[in-house]
């Protein structure tokens, strides 16, 4: 087949990929832009999948109307898997079709980790819109559910399932959600929010097997489950980059703060990237929606000949039932976590060995959230204790 050329070729249709296309188009009106994605759906927002979409309260998840892509002269090719990338030849291969590029952005994201137990294939995943549709359909007839994993996706989905009248048990090895990442005080508050949403939190528990209609724990306990959701983390899709000879570290593509990889005219952004942050002065692995979009826009801007650098403090919001929890942090650890109560809300200030703010977690404390992000960026100590 005759190769198809694009001035900018993008692998992936998440926020990083679409952000790259948008930014590139803003700088170069007449250039050719193409997005290749394995996803069968047009680009969509992922945060609602575990919340409004799963609860059935909204189907509005599209990043743009489908017509937006043609209106902006962006070729969108869905449902295709890239077989290989040749950075020297500037070629991407999909089956017997070759695509050549002036610049390439790899924004392939990450995929859900399977549940590694007998019967684990029976568990649902929740990463794509197709995953969410299948889970939502299964929830209609379900009276009971087991959610495996107490990360933010697990907590959000468990609360959304419980809101539909389903008896939900969240199974996790830790005494509370995110204790290793956020500390015991924050974990206790998150557990309280999960339980307030109607979810039973079962700590110090691990799944041994999944059966039709039930789950067996390692201690022999049997849990009834009309559906099982494995919220057991994700792994970056970096295989193509590694095979292409790009610098890959800990399964992520190493890039500068301008999103450039180790190969000329090749960029990476989003979950698949290990990006240098100019403010933190080190590489960070981030799996947040807004940061993926920001990185994608930087990649698209730089590919178009503009200037862009990633220097923002990473952060995100999570909704557990009707509770919005907000978090900003460098994400690579802390020495101390100080909890401050605010009536019905709270703030957790994270500091390093020198007492410098490295993160902030808030619930119903928006002033602290805004101030905390600035303190993290300024490498300053907390102002409130």
CSV table of C-alpha atoms in Angstrom, one decimal:
chain,number,residue,atom,x,y,z
A,1,UNK,CA,0.0,0.0,0.0
A,2,UNK,CA,1.1,3.6,-0.6
A,3,UNK,CA,2.4,5.2,2.6
A,4,UNK,CA,0.2,7.9,4.0
A,5,UNK,CA,2.1,11.0,5.2
A,6,UNK,CA,1.1,13.3,8.1
A,7,UNK,CA,3.0,16.3,9.3
A,8,UNK,CA,2.0,15.2,12.8
A,9,UNK,CA,1.1,11.6,13.6
A,10,UNK,CA,-0.3,10.8,17.0
A,11,UNK,CA,-0.6,7.3,18.6
A,12,UNK,CA,-3.4,7.4,21.1
A,13,UNK,CA,-6.7,9.3,21.5
A,14,UNK,CA,-6.8,10.2,25.2
A,15,UNK,CA,-6.2,13.7,26.6
A,16,UNK,CA,-2.5,13.7,25.7
A,17,UNK,CA,-3.2,12.7,22.1
A,18,UNK,CA,-6.1,15.0,21.5
A,19,UNK,CA,-4.2,17.8,23.4
A,20,UNK,CA,-1.3,17.4,21.1
A,21,UNK,CA,-3.5,17.6,18.0
A,22,UNK,CA,-5.3,20.7,19.2
A,23,UNK,CA,-2.1,22.6,20.1
A,24,UNK,CA,-0.3,21.6,16.8
A,25,UNK,CA,-3.3,22.8,14.8
A,26,UNK,CA,-3.4,26.1,16.6
A,27,UNK,CA,0.2,26.8,15.5
A,28,UNK,CA,0.0,25.2,12.0
A,29,UNK,CA,-3.3,25.7,10.3
A,30,UNK,CA,-2.5,24.0,7.0
A,31,UNK,CA,-0.4,21.0,8.2
A,32,UNK,CA,-1.8,17.5,8.1
A,33,UNK,CA,-2.6,15.8,11.4
A,34,UNK,CA,-3.7,12.2,12.0
A,35,UNK,CA,-4.6,10.3,15.2
A,36,UNK,CA,-4.3,6.5,15.3
A,37,UNK,CA,-6.0,4.8,18.2
A,38,UNK,CA,-6.8,1.2,19.2
A,39,UNK,CA,-10.0,2.5,20.9
A,40,UNK,CA,-13.1,1.8,19.0
A,41,UNK,CA,-14.8,5.0,20.3
A,42,UNK,CA,-14.1,8.6,19.3
A,43,UNK,CA,-12.0,10.4,21.9
A,44,UNK,CA,-13.7,10.7,25.3
A,45,UNK,CA,-13.1,11.8,28.9
A,46,UNK,CA,-12.2,9.0,31.2
A,47,UNK,CA,-13.0,10.5,34.6
A,48,UNK,CA,-16.8,10.2,34.2
A,49,UNK,CA,-16.6,6.5,33.4
A,50,UNK,CA,-16.3,5.5,37.1
A,51,UNK,CA,-18.8,8.1,38.2
A,52,UNK,CA,-21.7,9.7,36.2
A,53,UNK,CA,-21.4,7.3,33.3
A,54,UNK,CA,-21.3,4.2,35.5
A,55,UNK,CA,-24.3,5.5,37.5
A,56,UNK,CA,-26.2,6.1,34.3
A,57,UNK,CA,-26.8,9.7,35.0
A,58,UNK,CA,-24.9,10.9,31.9
A,59,UNK,CA,-23.7,9.6,28.6
A,60,UNK,CA,-21.9,12.8,27.7
A,61,UNK,CA,-18.3,11.7,27.7
A,62,UNK,CA,-17.0,12.9,24.3
A,63,UNK,CA,-14.1,15.3,24.3
A,64,UNK,CA,-15.4,16.8,21.1
A,65,UNK,CA,-18.3,16.2,18.8
A,66,UNK,CA,-17.2,13.8,16.0
A,67,UNK,CA,-17.6,16.6,13.5
A,68,UNK,CA,-15.0,18.7,15.3
A,69,UNK,CA,-12.2,16.5,13.9
A,70,UNK,CA,-13.2,17.0,10.3
A,71,UNK,CA,-13.8,20.7,11.0
A,72,UNK,CA,-10.3,21.1,12.2
A,73,UNK,CA,-8.9,18.8,9.5
A,74,UNK,CA,-7.7,16.2,11.9
A,75,UNK,CA,-7.9,12.6,10.5
A,76,UNK,CA,-9.1,10.3,13.2
A,77,UNK,CA,-8.6,6.6,12.7
A,78,UNK,CA,-10.2,4.4,15.4
A,79,UNK,CA,-10.0,0.7,16.1
A,80,UNK,CA,-6.4,0.2,14.8
A,81,UNK,CA,-3.4,-1.2,16.6
A,82,UNK,CA,0.0,0.0,15.7
A,83,UNK,CA,2.4,-2.9,15.0
A,84,UNK,CA,5.7,-1.0,14.9
A,85,UNK,CA,7.4,2.3,15.0
A,86,UNK,CA,10.6,3.1,13.0
A,87,UNK,CA,12.1,6.3,14.3
A,88,UNK,CA,14.9,6.4,11.8
A,89,UNK,CA,12.7,5.9,8.8
A,90,UNK,CA,9.9,8.0,10.4
A,91,UNK,CA,7.4,5.3,9.7
A,92,UNK,CA,4.5,3.7,11.7
A,93,UNK,CA,3.1,0.4,10.5
A,94,UNK,CA,-0.5,-0.8,11.0
A,95,UNK,CA,-1.0,-4.2,9.3
A,96,UNK,CA,0.0,-3.7,5.7
A,97,UNK,CA,-0.5,0.1,5.9
A,98,UNK,CA,2.5,2.4,6.4
A,99,UNK,CA,2.2,5.9,7.8
A,100,UNK,CA,5.1,8.4,7.5
A,101,UNK,CA,5.4,11.4,9.7
A,102,UNK,CA,7.2,14.7,10.1
A,103,UNK,CA,6.7,14.5,13.9
A,104,UNK,CA,5.3,11.7,16.0
A,105,UNK,CA,3.6,11.9,19.4
A,106,UNK,CA,3.3,8.7,21.4
A,107,UNK,CA,0.4,9.1,23.7
A,108,UNK,CA,-0.6,5.4,24.0
A,109,UNK,CA,-1.6,5.6,27.6
A,110,UNK,CA,-1.9,2.6,29.9
A,111,UNK,CA,-3.9,-0.6,30.1
A,112,UNK,CA,-5.6,-2.3,33.1
A,113,UNK,CA,-3.7,-4.9,35.0
A,114,UNK,CA,-5.5,-8.2,35.0
A,115,UNK,CA,-6.5,-9.9,38.3
A,116,UNK,CA,-3.8,-12.6,38.6
A,117,UNK,CA,-5.9,-15.4,40.2
A,118,UNK,CA,-7.8,-18.4,39.0
A,119,UNK,CA,-11.0,-17.1,37.3
A,120,UNK,CA,-9.6,-13.5,37.2
A,121,UNK,CA,-10.6,-13.2,33.6
A,122,UNK,CA,-14.2,-13.2,34.8
A,123,UNK,CA,-13.7,-9.8,36.5
A,124,UNK,CA,-14.6,-6.6,34.7
A,125,UNK,CA,-12.1,-3.9,34.0
A,126,UNK,CA,-12.8,-0.2,34.0
A,127,UNK,CA,-10.4,1.7,31.7
A,128,UNK,CA,-12.2,2.3,28.4
A,129,UNK,CA,-15.7,3.5,27.4
A,130,UNK,CA,-16.4,0.0,26.2
A,131,UNK,CA,-15.3,-1.4,29.6
A,132,UNK,CA,-17.7,1.1,31.3
A,133,UNK,CA,-20.6,0.2,29.1
A,134,UNK,CA,-20.2,-3.5,29.8
A,135,UNK,CA,-19.9,-2.9,33.5
A,136,UNK,CA,-22.9,-0.6,33.5
A,137,UNK,CA,-25.0,-3.1,31.7
A,138,UNK,CA,-24.0,-5.8,34.1
A,139,UNK,CA,-24.9,-3.6,37.1
A,140,UNK,CA,-28.5,-3.3,35.9
A,141,UNK,CA,-29.2,-7.0,36.9
A,142,UNK,CA,-26.7,-7.2,39.8
A,143,UNK,CA,-27.7,-7.3,43.5
A,144,UNK,CA,-24.1,-7.7,44.8
A,145,UNK,CA,-20.6,-6.7,43.7
A,146,UNK,CA,-17.1,-7.1,44.8
A,147,UNK,CA,-14.5,-4.4,43.8
A,148,UNK,CA,-10.9,-5.5,44.1
A,149,UNK,CA,-8.5,-2.7,44.8
A,150,UNK,CA,-8.8,0.5,46.8
A,151,UNK,CA,-7.2,3.0,44.5
A,152,UNK,CA,-9.2,6.0,43.4
A,153,UNK,CA,-10.9,4.2,40.5
A,154,UNK,CA,-11.9,1.3,42.8
A,155,UNK,CA,-13.3,3.7,45.4
A,156,UNK,CA,-15.1,5.8,42.8
A,157,UNK,CA,-16.6,2.8,41.1
A,158,UNK,CA,-17.6,1.1,44.4
A,159,UNK,CA,-19.5,4.2,45.4
A,160,UNK,CA,-21.2,4.5,42.0
A,161,UNK,CA,-22.3,0.9,42.2
A,162,UNK,CA,-23.6,1.3,45.7
A,163,UNK,CA,-25.6,4.4,44.6
A,164,UNK,CA,-27.6,2.0,42.4
A,165,UNK,CA,-28.7,-0.1,45.3
A,166,UNK,CA,-26.1,-2.8,44.8
A,167,UNK,CA,-24.5,-4.4,47.9
A,168,UNK,CA,-20.9,-3.6,47.3
A,169,UNK,CA,-17.8,-5.0,49.1
A,170,UNK,CA,-14.5,-3.4,48.4
A,171,UNK,CA,-11.6,-5.8,49.0
A,172,UNK,CA,-8.1,-4.5,49.8
A,173,UNK,CA,-5.0,-5.7,51.6
A,174,UNK,CA,-4.5,-2.4,53.4
A,175,UNK,CA,-6.5,-1.1,56.4
A,176,UNK,CA,-7.7,1.9,54.4
A,177,UNK,CA,-7.5,3.3,50.8
A,178,UNK,CA,-4.2,4.7,49.7
A,179,UNK,CA,-2.3,4.4,53.0
A,180,UNK,CA,1.0,3.8,51.3
A,181,UNK,CA,0.6,6.7,49.0
A,182,UNK,CA,-1.2,9.2,51.3
A,183,UNK,CA,-0.6,8.1,54.9
A,184,UNK,CA,-2.7,6.5,57.6
A,185,UNK,CA,-4.7,9.6,58.6
A,186,UNK,CA,-5.7,10.4,55.0
A,187,UNK,CA,-6.5,6.7,54.4
A,188,UNK,CA,-8.8,6.7,57.4
A,189,UNK,CA,-10.7,9.7,56.1
A,190,UNK,CA,-11.0,8.1,52.6
A,191,UNK,CA,-12.3,4.9,54.1
A,192,UNK,CA,-14.9,6.9,56.0
A,193,UNK,CA,-16.0,8.5,52.8
A,194,UNK,CA,-16.2,5.2,51.0
A,195,UNK,CA,-18.3,3.7,53.8
A,196,UNK,CA,-20.5,6.7,53.9
A,197,UNK,CA,-21.3,6.1,50.3
A,198,UNK,CA,-22.7,2.7,51.3
A,199,UNK,CA,-19.7,0.5,50.5
A,200,UNK,CA,-18.5,-2.3,52.9
A,201,UNK,CA,-14.7,-1.9,53.1
A,202,UNK,CA,-13.0,-5.3,53.8
A,203,UNK,CA,-9.4,-4.7,54.8
A,204,UNK,CA,-6.5,-7.2,55.2
A,205,UNK,CA,-8.0,-9.3,52.5
A,206,UNK,CA,-6.8,-10.7,49.2
A,207,UNK,CA,-8.7,-12.5,46.5
A,208,UNK,CA,-7.7,-16.1,45.9
A,209,UNK,CA,-10.2,-16.9,43.1
A,210,UNK,CA,-13.1,-15.6,41.1
A,211,UNK,CA,-16.1,-17.8,40.4
A,212,UNK,CA,-19.4,-17.3,38.7
A,213,UNK,CA,-21.5,-15.6,41.3
A,214,UNK,CA,-18.8,-15.5,44.1
A,215,UNK,CA,-15.3,-14.6,45.2
A,216,UNK,CA,-13.0,-16.7,47.4
A,217,UNK,CA,-10.5,-14.8,49.6
A,218,UNK,CA,-7.2,-16.2,50.7
A,219,UNK,CA,-8.5,-16.9,54.2
A,220,UNK,CA,-11.3,-19.0,52.7
A,221,UNK,CA,-14.1,-16.5,53.1
A,222,UNK,CA,-16.7,-16.6,50.3
A,223,UNK,CA,-18.3,-13.4,49.1
A,224,UNK,CA,-21.4,-13.4,46.9
A,225,UNK,CA,-20.8,-11.3,43.8
A,226,UNK,CA,-23.1,-11.0,40.8
A,227,UNK,CA,-20.2,-9.0,39.3
A,228,UNK,CA,-16.6,-8.5,40.1
A,229,UNK,CA,-14.5,-5.4,39.2
A,230,UNK,CA,-10.7,-5.6,39.2
A,231,UNK,CA,-9.4,-2.1,40.0
A,232,UNK,CA,-5.9,-3.3,40.3
A,233,UNK,CA,-3.9,-0.6,38.6
A,234,UNK,CA,-2.5,0.0,35.1
A,235,UNK,CA,0.6,-0.6,33.1
A,236,UNK,CA,1.9,1.9,30.5
A,237,UNK,CA,1.8,0.9,26.8
A,238,UNK,CA,5.5,1.4,26.2
A,239,UNK,CA,6.3,-1.7,24.2
A,240,UNK,CA,6.3,0.0,20.8
A,241,UNK,CA,8.7,2.7,22.1
A,242,UNK,CA,11.0,0.1,23.7
A,243,UNK,CA,11.0,-1.9,20.5
A,244,UNK,CA,11.8,1.2,18.5
A,245,UNK,CA,14.9,1.8,20.6
A,246,UNK,CA,13.6,4.9,22.6
A,247,UNK,CA,14.9,5.5,26.1
A,248,UNK,CA,12.4,3.7,28.4
A,249,UNK,CA,12.7,3.5,32.1
A,250,UNK,CA,10.4,1.6,34.4
A,251,UNK,CA,8.0,0.9,31.5
A,252,UNK,CA,7.7,4.6,30.7
A,253,UNK,CA,9.2,6.7,27.9
A,254,UNK,CA,11.8,9.1,29.2
A,255,UNK,CA,11.2,12.7,27.9
A,256,UNK,CA,12.3,16.2,28.8
A,257,UNK,CA,10.0,18.9,30.0
A,258,UNK,CA,9.4,19.7,26.3
A,259,UNK,CA,8.2,16.1,25.8
A,260,UNK,CA,11.0,15.2,23.4
A,261,UNK,CA,12.1,11.6,23.5
A,262,UNK,CA,15.6,10.3,22.8
A,263,UNK,CA,14.8,10.3,19.0
A,264,UNK,CA,14.5,13.5,16.9
A,265,UNK,CA,11.0,14.6,16.1
A,266,UNK,CA,9.5,12.0,18.4
A,267,UNK,CA,7.6,13.0,21.5
A,268,UNK,CA,5.7,11.2,24.3
A,269,UNK,CA,3.0,12.5,26.7
A,270,UNK,CA,0.6,11.3,29.3
A,271,UNK,CA,0.5,8.0,31.3
A,272,UNK,CA,3.2,6.4,29.0
A,273,UNK,CA,5.7,9.2,29.7
A,274,UNK,CA,8.3,9.7,32.4
A,275,UNK,CA,8.5,13.5,32.0
A,276,UNK,CA,11.0,16.0,33.5
A,277,UNK,CA,9.2,18.7,35.5
A,278,UNK,CA,11.1,22.0,35.5
A,279,UNK,CA,9.7,23.1,38.9
A,280,UNK,CA,10.4,19.8,40.6
A,281,UNK,CA,13.7,19.5,38.8
A,282,UNK,CA,13.3,15.8,38.2
A,283,UNK,CA,11.4,13.2,36.2
A,284,UNK,CA,7.9,12.3,37.4
A,285,UNK,CA,5.6,9.5,36.6
A,286,UNK,CA,2.1,10.9,36.6
A,287,UNK,CA,-1.3,9.3,35.8
A,288,UNK,CA,-3.6,12.3,36.1
A,289,UNK,CA,-6.0,13.5,33.4
A,290,UNK,CA,-5.1,17.2,33.5
A,291,UNK,CA,-1.4,16.6,33.4
A,292,UNK,CA,-1.8,14.2,30.4
A,293,UNK,CA,-3.7,17.0,28.6
A,294,UNK,CA,-1.0,19.6,29.6
A,295,UNK,CA,1.8,17.3,28.4
A,296,UNK,CA,0.0,16.6,25.1
A,297,UNK,CA,-0.4,20.3,24.4
A,298,UNK,CA,3.3,20.9,25.2
A,299,UNK,CA,4.2,18.1,22.8
A,300,UNK,CA,2.0,19.5,20.0
A,301,UNK,CA,3.2,23.0,20.6
A,302,UNK,CA,6.9,22.0,20.4
A,303,UNK,CA,6.3,19.8,17.4
A,304,UNK,CA,4.8,22.8,15.6
A,305,UNK,CA,7.9,24.9,16.3
A,306,UNK,CA,6.7,26.6,19.4
A,307,UNK,CA,8.0,26.6,23.0
A,308,UNK,CA,6.5,24.7,25.9
A,309,UNK,CA,7.8,23.2,29.2
A,310,UNK,CA,6.1,21.1,31.8
A,311,UNK,CA,6.4,22.9,35.1
A,312,UNK,CA,3.0,22.6,36.8
A,313,UNK,CA,2.4,20.8,40.0
A,314,UNK,CA,0.6,17.5,39.2
A,315,UNK,CA,-2.9,17.1,40.7
A,316,UNK,CA,-6.4,15.8,40.3
A,317,UNK,CA,-9.9,15.6,41.9
A,318,UNK,CA,-11.6,12.4,42.8
A,319,UNK,CA,-15.3,12.0,43.7
A,320,UNK,CA,-16.3,9.3,46.1
A,321,UNK,CA,-20.1,9.4,46.1
A,322,UNK,CA,-20.9,13.0,46.7
A,323,UNK,CA,-17.5,13.8,48.3
A,324,UNK,CA,-14.9,15.7,46.2
A,325,UNK,CA,-11.3,15.1,47.3
A,326,UNK,CA,-8.5,17.2,45.8
A,327,UNK,CA,-4.8,16.4,45.6
A,328,UNK,CA,-1.7,18.1,44.4
A,329,UNK,CA,1.8,16.7,44.9
A,330,UNK,CA,5.0,15.7,43.3
A,331,UNK,CA,3.9,12.2,44.0
A,332,UNK,CA,7.3,10.6,44.9
A,333,UNK,CA,7.0,10.4,48.6
A,334,UNK,CA,7.0,12.5,51.8
A,335,UNK,CA,8.5,12.4,55.2
A,336,UNK,CA,5.6,13.7,57.3
A,337,UNK,CA,1.8,14.0,56.8
A,338,UNK,CA,0.0,16.5,59.1
A,339,UNK,CA,-3.8,16.3,59.3
A,340,UNK,CA,-5.8,19.5,60.0
A,341,UNK,CA,-9.5,19.2,60.7
A,342,UNK,CA,-11.9,21.8,59.3
A,343,UNK,CA,-15.3,21.1,60.7
A,344,UNK,CA,-16.7,18.7,58.1
A,345,UNK,CA,-13.6,18.8,56.0
A,346,UNK,CA,-9.9,18.3,56.4
A,347,UNK,CA,-6.4,19.1,54.9
A,348,UNK,CA,-3.4,16.9,54.9
A,349,UNK,CA,-0.1,18.7,54.5
A,350,UNK,CA,2.8,16.6,53.1
A,351,UNK,CA,6.4,17.7,53.8
A,352,UNK,CA,9.9,16.4,53.1
A,353,UNK,CA,12.7,16.0,55.6
A,354,UNK,CA,13.4,19.8,55.5
A,355,UNK,CA,9.8,20.7,56.2
A,356,UNK,CA,9.1,21.8,52.6
A,357,UNK,CA,5.6,21.2,51.2
A,358,UNK,CA,5.6,18.4,48.7
A,359,UNK,CA,1.8,17.8,48.6
A,360,UNK,CA,-1.6,18.7,49.8
A,361,UNK,CA,-4.8,16.6,50.1
A,362,UNK,CA,-8.1,18.4,50.9
A,363,UNK,CA,-11.8,17.7,51.4
A,364,UNK,CA,-14.1,20.7,51.7
A,365,UNK,CA,-11.0,23.0,52.1
A,366,UNK,CA,-10.6,24.7,48.8
A,367,UNK,CA,-8.5,27.5,50.1
A,368,UNK,CA,-5.9,25.1,51.4
A,369,UNK,CA,-6.0,23.3,48.0
A,370,UNK,CA,-5.2,26.5,46.1
A,371,UNK,CA,-2.6,27.7,48.6
A,372,UNK,CA,-1.1,24.2,48.9
A,373,UNK,CA,-0.4,24.0,45.1
A,374,UNK,CA,1.4,27.3,45.3
A,375,UNK,CA,3.5,26.2,48.3
A,376,UNK,CA,4.5,23.0,46.5
A,377,UNK,CA,5.6,25.0,43.5
A,378,UNK,CA,7.5,27.5,45.6
A,379,UNK,CA,9.2,24.7,47.6
A,380,UNK,CA,7.9,26.5,50.7
A,381,UNK,CA,6.8,25.1,54.1
A,382,UNK,CA,3.1,24.9,55.0
A,383,UNK,CA,1.6,28.1,56.3
A,384,UNK,CA,-1.2,26.4,58.3
A,385,UNK,CA,-0.9,23.5,60.7
